[in-house]
Coordinates of C-alpha atoms in Angstrom, one line a residue:
M93 CA -81.0 -42.1 61.1
T94 CA -84.3 -40.9 62.5
L95 CA -84.4 -40.0 66.2
T96 CA -86.6 -38.3 68.7
I97 CA -85.0 -35.6 71.0
D98 CA -85.5 -36.4 74.6
R99 CA -84.0 -33.3 76.2
L100 CA -81.4 -30.6 75.9
S101 CA -77.9 -30.9 77.3
L102 CA -76.3 -28.2 79.5
H103 CA -74.8 -26.9 76.2
A104 CA -78.3 -26.7 74.7
D105 CA -77.6 -29.6 72.2
G106 CA -80.5 -32.0 71.7
V107 CA -79.9 -35.4 73.3
A108 CA -81.4 -38.6 71.8
H109 CA -80.9 -42.3 72.2
G110 CA -79.7 -44.1 69.1
P111 CA -78.9 -47.8 68.5
E112 CA -75.3 -47.3 69.4
G113 CA -75.8 -44.9 72.4
T114 CA -76.4 -41.3 73.0
V115 CA -76.5 -38.9 70.1
H116 CA -76.2 -35.1 70.3
V117 CA -78.1 -33.0 67.8
A118 CA -77.5 -29.4 67.0
M119 CA -80.3 -26.7 66.9
V120 CA -83.3 -28.9 67.9
L121 CA -85.9 -28.9 70.7
P122 CA -87.2 -31.6 73.0
G123 CA -89.9 -33.8 71.4
E124 CA -88.8 -33.1 67.8
E125 CA -88.3 -36.0 65.4
V126 CA -85.2 -35.4 63.3
E127 CA -83.1 -37.2 60.7
G128 CA -79.5 -36.9 59.8
E129 CA -76.0 -38.4 59.5
V130 CA -74.4 -39.4 62.7
E131 CA -70.7 -38.7 62.9
A132 CA -68.8 -39.2 66.2
G133 CA -72.0 -39.4 68.1
R134 CA -73.4 -36.1 66.7
I135 CA -75.8 -34.9 64.0
A136 CA -74.5 -31.5 63.0
A137 CA -77.1 -30.6 60.3
P138 CA -80.4 -32.4 61.2
R139 CA -83.5 -32.3 59.1
I140 CA -86.5 -31.5 61.3
L141 CA -89.3 -34.0 60.5
T142 CA -91.7 -33.1 63.3
P143 CA -91.1 -29.6 64.6
S144 CA -91.9 -28.6 68.2
A145 CA -94.7 -26.1 68.9
D146 CA -91.9 -24.0 70.5
R147 CA -89.8 -23.8 67.3
V148 CA -89.5 -20.3 65.8
K149 CA -87.6 -18.8 62.9
P150 CA -84.2 -17.6 64.2
P151 CA -84.2 -13.8 63.9
C152 CA -80.5 -13.5 63.0
P153 CA -79.2 -14.5 59.5
H154 CA -75.9 -15.6 61.0
Y155 CA -77.4 -18.1 63.4
R156 CA -76.5 -21.3 61.7
A157 CA -72.8 -20.3 61.3
C158 CA -72.1 -18.2 64.3
G159 CA -71.4 -19.8 67.7
G160 CA -72.5 -16.8 69.8
C161 CA -76.1 -18.0 70.1
V162 CA -77.4 -21.6 70.3
L163 CA -81.1 -21.2 71.1
Q164 CA -82.6 -18.7 68.6
H165 CA -84.8 -21.5 67.2
G166 CA -86.7 -21.7 70.5
S167 CA -89.5 -19.4 71.6
D168 CA -88.8 -16.9 74.4
G169 CA -91.1 -18.8 76.7
F170 CA -89.3 -22.1 76.0
V171 CA -85.8 -20.6 76.5
A172 CA -86.8 -19.0 79.8
G173 CA -88.4 -22.2 81.0
W174 CA -85.4 -24.3 79.9
K175 CA -83.0 -22.0 81.8
A176 CA -85.1 -22.3 85.0
S177 CA -85.2 -26.1 84.5
V178 CA -81.3 -26.2 84.3
V179 CA -81.1 -24.6 87.8
L180 CA -83.9 -26.8 89.3
N181 CA -82.4 -30.0 87.8
A182 CA -79.0 -29.1 89.2
L183 CA -80.5 -28.7 92.6
A184 CA -82.6 -31.9 92.3
Q185 CA -79.3 -33.8 91.6
R186 CA -78.3 -32.7 95.1
G187 CA -81.7 -33.6 96.6
I188 CA -82.9 -30.0 96.9
E189 CA -86.4 -29.0 96.0
A190 CA -86.9 -25.3 95.0
T191 CA -89.0 -23.0 93.0
V192 CA -87.8 -20.3 90.6
A193 CA -89.7 -17.1 91.5
R194 CA -89.1 -15.5 88.1
V195 CA -86.8 -15.4 85.1
E196 CA -85.3 -12.0 84.1
T197 CA -84.3 -12.0 80.4
S198 CA -82.3 -9.2 78.9
P199 CA -83.7 -7.8 75.6
E200 CA -82.1 -8.0 72.2
F201 CA -79.3 -5.5 71.4
S202 CA -78.4 -5.2 75.1
R203 CA -75.0 -6.8 75.5
R204 CA -72.6 -4.0 76.7
R205 CA -69.7 -6.4 77.1
A206 CA -68.4 -8.9 74.6
T207 CA -65.3 -10.4 73.2
L208 CA -64.7 -10.6 69.4
A209 CA -61.8 -12.2 67.7
G210 CA -59.6 -10.7 64.9
R211 CA -57.4 -12.5 62.4
R212 CA -55.4 -11.5 59.4
T213 CA -56.2 -13.3 56.1
K214 CA -54.7 -13.3 52.7
K215 CA -57.4 -10.8 51.6
G216 CA -57.2 -8.5 54.6
T217 CA -58.8 -9.1 58.0
L218 CA -61.6 -11.0 59.6
V219 CA -63.4 -9.9 62.8
G220 CA -66.3 -11.8 64.4
F221 CA -67.4 -14.6 66.7
H222 CA -66.2 -18.2 66.5
A223 CA -68.4 -20.7 64.7
R224 CA -69.9 -23.5 66.7
A225 CA -67.2 -25.9 68.0
S226 CA -64.7 -24.4 65.6
D227 CA -61.9 -21.9 65.3
T228 CA -63.5 -20.5 62.2
L229 CA -64.5 -16.8 62.5
V230 CA -67.9 -15.6 61.4
E231 CA -68.5 -11.9 60.7
V232 CA -71.8 -10.8 62.3
P233 CA -73.1 -7.5 60.8
G234 CA -76.4 -6.7 62.4
C235 CA -75.8 -8.9 65.4
R236 CA -78.9 -9.0 67.5
I237 CA -77.3 -9.4 70.9
L238 CA -74.7 -6.6 70.9
R239 CA -75.4 -2.9 71.8
P240 CA -75.1 -0.9 68.6
E241 CA -72.2 1.1 70.1
L242 CA -70.1 -2.1 70.2
L243 CA -71.1 -3.3 66.7
A244 CA -70.0 0.1 65.4
M245 CA -66.5 -0.7 66.6
V246 CA -65.9 -3.5 64.0
P247 CA -64.0 -1.1 61.7
A248 CA -61.7 -0.2 64.6
L249 CA -61.2 -3.8 65.3
Q250 CA -60.4 -4.6 61.7
E251 CA -57.8 -1.8 61.7
A252 CA -56.3 -2.9 64.9
T253 CA -56.1 -6.5 63.5
A254 CA -54.3 -5.3 60.4
L255 CA -51.8 -3.3 62.6
G256 CA -51.2 -5.8 65.4
A257 CA -52.1 -9.4 64.5
S258 CA -49.4 -11.9 63.5
R259 CA -50.0 -14.0 60.4
K260 CA -51.0 -17.1 62.3
G261 CA -52.2 -15.5 65.6
E262 CA -55.6 -14.3 66.7
I263 CA -56.4 -11.2 68.8
A264 CA -59.2 -11.3 71.4
F265 CA -60.9 -7.9 71.7
A266 CA -62.8 -7.3 74.9
L267 CA -65.3 -4.5 74.2
T268 CA -67.1 -2.7 77.0
L269 CA -69.5 0.1 76.8
S270 CA -68.8 2.7 79.5
E271 CA -70.4 6.0 80.4
A272 CA -67.7 7.7 78.3
G273 CA -68.0 5.5 75.3
V274 CA -66.5 2.2 74.2
E275 CA -63.2 0.8 75.5
I276 CA -61.2 -2.0 73.9
A277 CA -58.8 -4.3 75.7
A278 CA -56.8 -6.4 73.3
K279 CA -55.0 -9.6 74.1
G280 CA -52.8 -11.8 71.8
G281 CA -51.4 -9.3 69.4
K282 CA -47.8 -8.4 68.5
D283 CA -45.5 -7.2 71.1
M284 CA -45.6 -3.4 71.6
D285 CA -43.1 -1.2 69.9
P286 CA -43.0 2.6 69.4
A287 CA -44.5 2.4 65.9
L288 CA -47.3 0.2 66.9
F289 CA -48.1 2.3 70.0
E290 CA -48.3 5.5 67.8
A291 CA -50.5 3.7 65.3
L292 CA -52.9 2.4 67.9
A293 CA -53.1 5.8 69.7
G294 CA -54.1 7.3 66.3
L295 CA -56.8 4.6 66.0
A296 CA -58.2 5.4 69.4
R297 CA -58.5 9.1 68.4
R298 CA -60.1 8.4 65.0
H299 CA -62.7 6.0 66.4
D300 CA -63.3 8.1 69.5
L301 CA -62.5 5.3 72.0
A302 CA -62.7 6.1 75.7
R303 CA -59.8 3.8 76.4
L304 CA -57.6 1.3 74.5
S305 CA -55.2 -1.2 76.0
W306 CA -52.9 -3.7 74.3
G307 CA -51.8 -6.6 76.4
E308 CA -50.9 -5.1 79.8
E309 CA -50.2 -1.6 78.4
T310 CA -52.7 1.2 78.2
V311 CA -52.3 2.9 74.9
A312 CA -54.9 5.6 75.3
A313 CA -57.1 6.8 78.1
R314 CA -58.9 9.7 76.5
R315 CA -61.8 9.8 78.9
P316 CA -62.5 7.9 82.2
A317 CA -64.2 4.6 81.2
Q318 CA -66.6 4.9 84.1
Q319 CA -69.4 2.5 85.2
V320 CA -72.2 3.6 87.5
F321 CA -72.8 1.5 90.6
G322 CA -75.6 3.0 92.6
R323 CA -74.5 6.5 93.5
A324 CA -70.9 5.9 92.7
R325 CA -69.0 6.2 89.4
V326 CA -66.1 3.7 89.1
T327 CA -63.4 3.4 86.5
P328 CA -62.5 -0.3 86.4
P329 CA -59.1 -1.6 85.2
P330 CA -59.0 -2.3 81.4
G331 CA -61.0 -5.4 80.5
A332 CA -62.3 -5.9 84.1
F333 CA -65.4 -8.0 84.7
L334 CA -68.7 -6.2 84.3
Q335 CA -72.2 -7.7 84.3
A336 CA -73.1 -8.3 80.6
T337 CA -76.1 -6.1 80.4
A338 CA -77.4 -3.1 82.2
E339 CA -80.8 -4.9 82.6
G340 CA -79.2 -8.0 84.0
E341 CA -77.2 -6.0 86.5
A342 CA -80.3 -4.1 87.6
A343 CA -82.1 -7.4 88.2
L344 CA -79.2 -8.8 90.3
V345 CA -78.6 -5.6 92.3
G346 CA -82.3 -5.2 93.0
F347 CA -82.6 -8.8 94.2
V348 CA -79.4 -8.5 96.4
R349 CA -80.6 -5.2 98.0
Q350 CA -84.0 -6.7 98.8
A351 CA -82.5 -9.9 100.1
V352 CA -80.0 -8.1 102.4
G353 CA -82.9 -6.1 103.8
K354 CA -82.1 -4.0 106.8
A355 CA -78.7 -5.6 107.6
A356 CA -76.4 -2.9 109.1
R357 CA -73.1 -4.6 108.3
V358 CA -72.6 -6.6 105.1
A359 CA -69.6 -8.5 103.6
D360 CA -69.4 -8.6 99.8
L361 CA -67.2 -11.5 98.8
F362 CA -65.7 -11.6 95.3
A363 CA -66.7 -8.0 95.2
G364 CA -65.0 -7.0 91.9
C365 CA -65.2 -3.3 91.4
G366 CA -68.3 -2.8 93.6
T367 CA -71.3 -3.9 91.5
F368 CA -73.1 -4.9 94.8
A369 CA -70.9 -3.3 97.5
L370 CA -71.5 0.3 96.4
P371 CA -75.3 0.2 96.0
L372 CA -75.5 -1.6 99.3
A373 CA -73.5 1.1 100.9
E374 CA -76.5 3.4 100.6
T375 CA -78.0 1.7 103.6
A376 CA -75.3 -0.5 105.2
E377 CA -71.6 -0.5 106.1
V378 CA -69.9 -2.8 103.6
H379 CA -66.6 -4.8 103.7
A380 CA -65.6 -5.7 100.2
V381 CA -63.2 -8.7 99.7
E382 CA -61.7 -9.4 96.3
G383 CA -58.5 -11.1 95.0
E384 CA -57.5 -8.4 92.5
A385 CA -56.1 -5.3 94.2
A386 CA -56.6 -3.1 91.1
M387 CA -60.3 -3.8 91.2
L388 CA -60.5 -2.9 94.8
A389 CA -58.6 0.3 94.2
A390 CA -61.2 1.3 91.6
L391 CA -64.0 0.5 94.0
D392 CA -62.3 2.6 96.8
R393 CA -61.9 5.6 94.5
G394 CA -65.5 5.4 93.4
W395 CA -66.7 5.2 97.0
R396 CA -64.5 8.2 98.2
E397 CA -65.8 10.4 95.3
A398 CA -69.5 9.5 95.8
Q399 CA -71.9 11.3 98.1
G400 CA -74.2 9.9 100.8
L401 CA -72.7 6.4 101.2
K402 CA -71.9 4.7 104.4
R403 CA -68.4 3.4 105.2
V404 CA -66.9 0.9 102.7
T405 CA -63.8 -1.0 103.7
H406 CA -61.9 -3.4 101.5
E407 CA -59.4 -6.3 101.6
A408 CA -57.4 -7.9 98.9
R409 CA -57.6 -11.7 99.6
D410 CA -57.7 -14.9 97.7
L411 CA -60.9 -16.5 99.0
F412 CA -60.1 -19.8 97.4
R413 CA -56.9 -20.2 99.5
R414 CA -57.8 -18.0 102.4
P415 CA -61.5 -17.8 102.9
L416 CA -63.0 -15.7 105.7
L417 CA -63.2 -17.7 108.9
P418 CA -66.3 -18.1 111.1
D419 CA -65.2 -15.5 113.6
E420 CA -64.6 -13.0 110.8
I421 CA -68.0 -13.8 109.2
G422 CA -69.6 -13.4 112.6
R423 CA -69.1 -9.6 112.5
F424 CA -71.6 -9.3 109.7
D425 CA -75.4 -9.3 109.6
A426 CA -75.5 -10.6 106.0
V427 CA -73.0 -11.8 103.4
V428 CA -73.2 -11.5 99.6
I429 CA -71.1 -13.8 97.6
D430 CA -70.7 -13.8 93.8
P431 CA -67.9 -16.4 92.9
P432 CA -66.6 -17.4 89.5
R433 CA -67.8 -20.5 87.7
A434 CA -65.8 -22.8 90.0
G435 CA -68.0 -21.7 92.9
A436 CA -66.8 -21.0 96.4
E437 CA -66.4 -24.4 98.1
A438 CA -63.9 -23.4 100.7
Q439 CA -65.7 -20.1 101.6
I440 CA -69.1 -21.8 101.7
G441 CA -67.6 -24.4 104.2
E442 CA -66.6 -21.6 106.5
I443 CA -70.0 -19.9 106.2
A444 CA -71.6 -23.2 107.0
A445 CA -69.5 -23.4 110.1
S446 CA -70.3 -19.8 111.2
R447 CA -73.3 -18.4 112.9
L448 CA -74.3 -16.2 109.9
G449 CA -78.0 -15.8 109.6
R450 CA -78.4 -14.5 106.0
L451 CA -76.5 -15.2 102.8
V452 CA -77.2 -13.9 99.3
H453 CA -75.6 -16.1 96.7
V454 CA -75.2 -15.0 93.1
S455 CA -73.9 -17.6 90.7
C456 CA -73.1 -18.1 87.0
N457 CA -72.9 -21.9 87.3
P458 CA -76.0 -23.9 88.5
V459 CA -73.9 -27.0 89.1
T460 CA -71.4 -25.5 91.5
F461 CA -74.2 -23.5 93.1
A462 CA -76.1 -26.7 93.8
R463 CA -73.0 -28.2 95.4
D464 CA -72.6 -25.2 97.6
A465 CA -76.3 -25.0 98.4
R466 CA -76.3 -28.6 99.6
R467 CA -73.5 -27.7 102.1
L468 CA -75.5 -24.7 103.4
L469 CA -78.7 -26.7 103.8
D470 CA -76.9 -29.4 105.7
A471 CA -75.6 -26.7 108.0
G472 CA -79.1 -25.4 108.9
F473 CA -79.8 -22.9 106.2
S474 CA -83.0 -22.9 104.1
L475 CA -83.3 -21.7 100.5
E476 CA -85.9 -19.0 100.8
E477 CA -85.9 -17.3 97.3
L478 CA -84.4 -18.1 93.9
I479 CA -84.4 -16.2 90.6
V480 CA -82.9 -16.8 87.2
V481 CA -81.2 -13.9 85.3
D482 CA -80.6 -14.4 81.6
Q483 CA -78.1 -11.8 80.5
F484 CA -76.7 -14.0 77.8
R485 CA -79.8 -14.2 75.6
W486 CA -80.1 -17.3 73.3
S487 CA -76.9 -18.8 74.8
A488 CA -76.7 -21.9 77.1
H489 CA -75.3 -19.7 79.9
V490 CA -77.5 -19.5 83.1
E491 CA -77.1 -17.1 86.0
L492 CA -79.1 -17.0 89.2
A493 CA -79.4 -15.3 92.6
A494 CA -80.6 -16.9 95.8
R495 CA -81.4 -15.9 99.4
F496 CA -80.5 -18.4 102.3
E497 CA -81.7 -18.0 105.9
R498 CA -80.4 -20.0 108.8
R499 CA -83.3 -21.8 110.5

């Protein structure tokens, strides 16, 4: 079947209209004419008959097999424009017109946080990323998105897989680069016993890990696995959320600080370990609200040990079930909110009902952001500034930050 690609889906598949309905096509660009066998509404291995001017040679030899990247066949300019269009289209679906001020794209070899999978095989072990839409694992030597320090840990992951993976199970290894080196948080392995603990502790020494955890148990904490947030040094819990690249974090923090402006009292909702709260505390008093008490404890320790920061208070609170109410929100000059992919529908409703004048919204899901933005605009806010931050280079993942002002 020969088809012309109309657009890309939210997952970066090509979308075309065939005789029997919509067809999804892998690794193509809008406007391209392609040919291939359609199975279950999809062409998995298309032949490109008429390539787009934006088509480039994928720089990674693993691209066709690995599922970590889906857009290496598009030019940098195309990918940045497409990610901006994803945000603008989501807003347009809610009747919102906006302009993306800029797209901040992290460079190659910049991911300081990633999850690789490990599995035992008849021949030994296999460590890598999952293939596209598959549970097959693909080894990725020379991966072009990971920091070299993370890629250098593959031998350690292979050893840990041999030690702790069941015959049929798979271990998820969350790798994070800290100021003290690499930490590994493993999930899905065998239950801990004394022999496994001793073997893993030896692995941590041999591979010079800053920290190694297995399930809920910390096996080795050889050095504090610290992250720098402004003037503070914070040691998050094992496997805790961290912005994927240092460059992406700097772009988001810079936007948030500028958007908050001279606000004297700021609430940071879904604060995590203090990515925004601690830099903001250089100029404002901050109240950090987060559902995970361990993350707030790390934030608090980092604040107490830092020099020159204003007061930071914190509160462990499930903002989905118990959002801040309008009278609580009214104590602040500005609010920063960075919810998970589901968005913050309940909390946005309370913000809309409050008298808050300035909101800075960071989001990793344009669809739920657009839903929440519609609620804010209907309550009298205006969308004043919007940027796109691409920390997950060559993926379909889109992040953004926006400043809302109440008219």
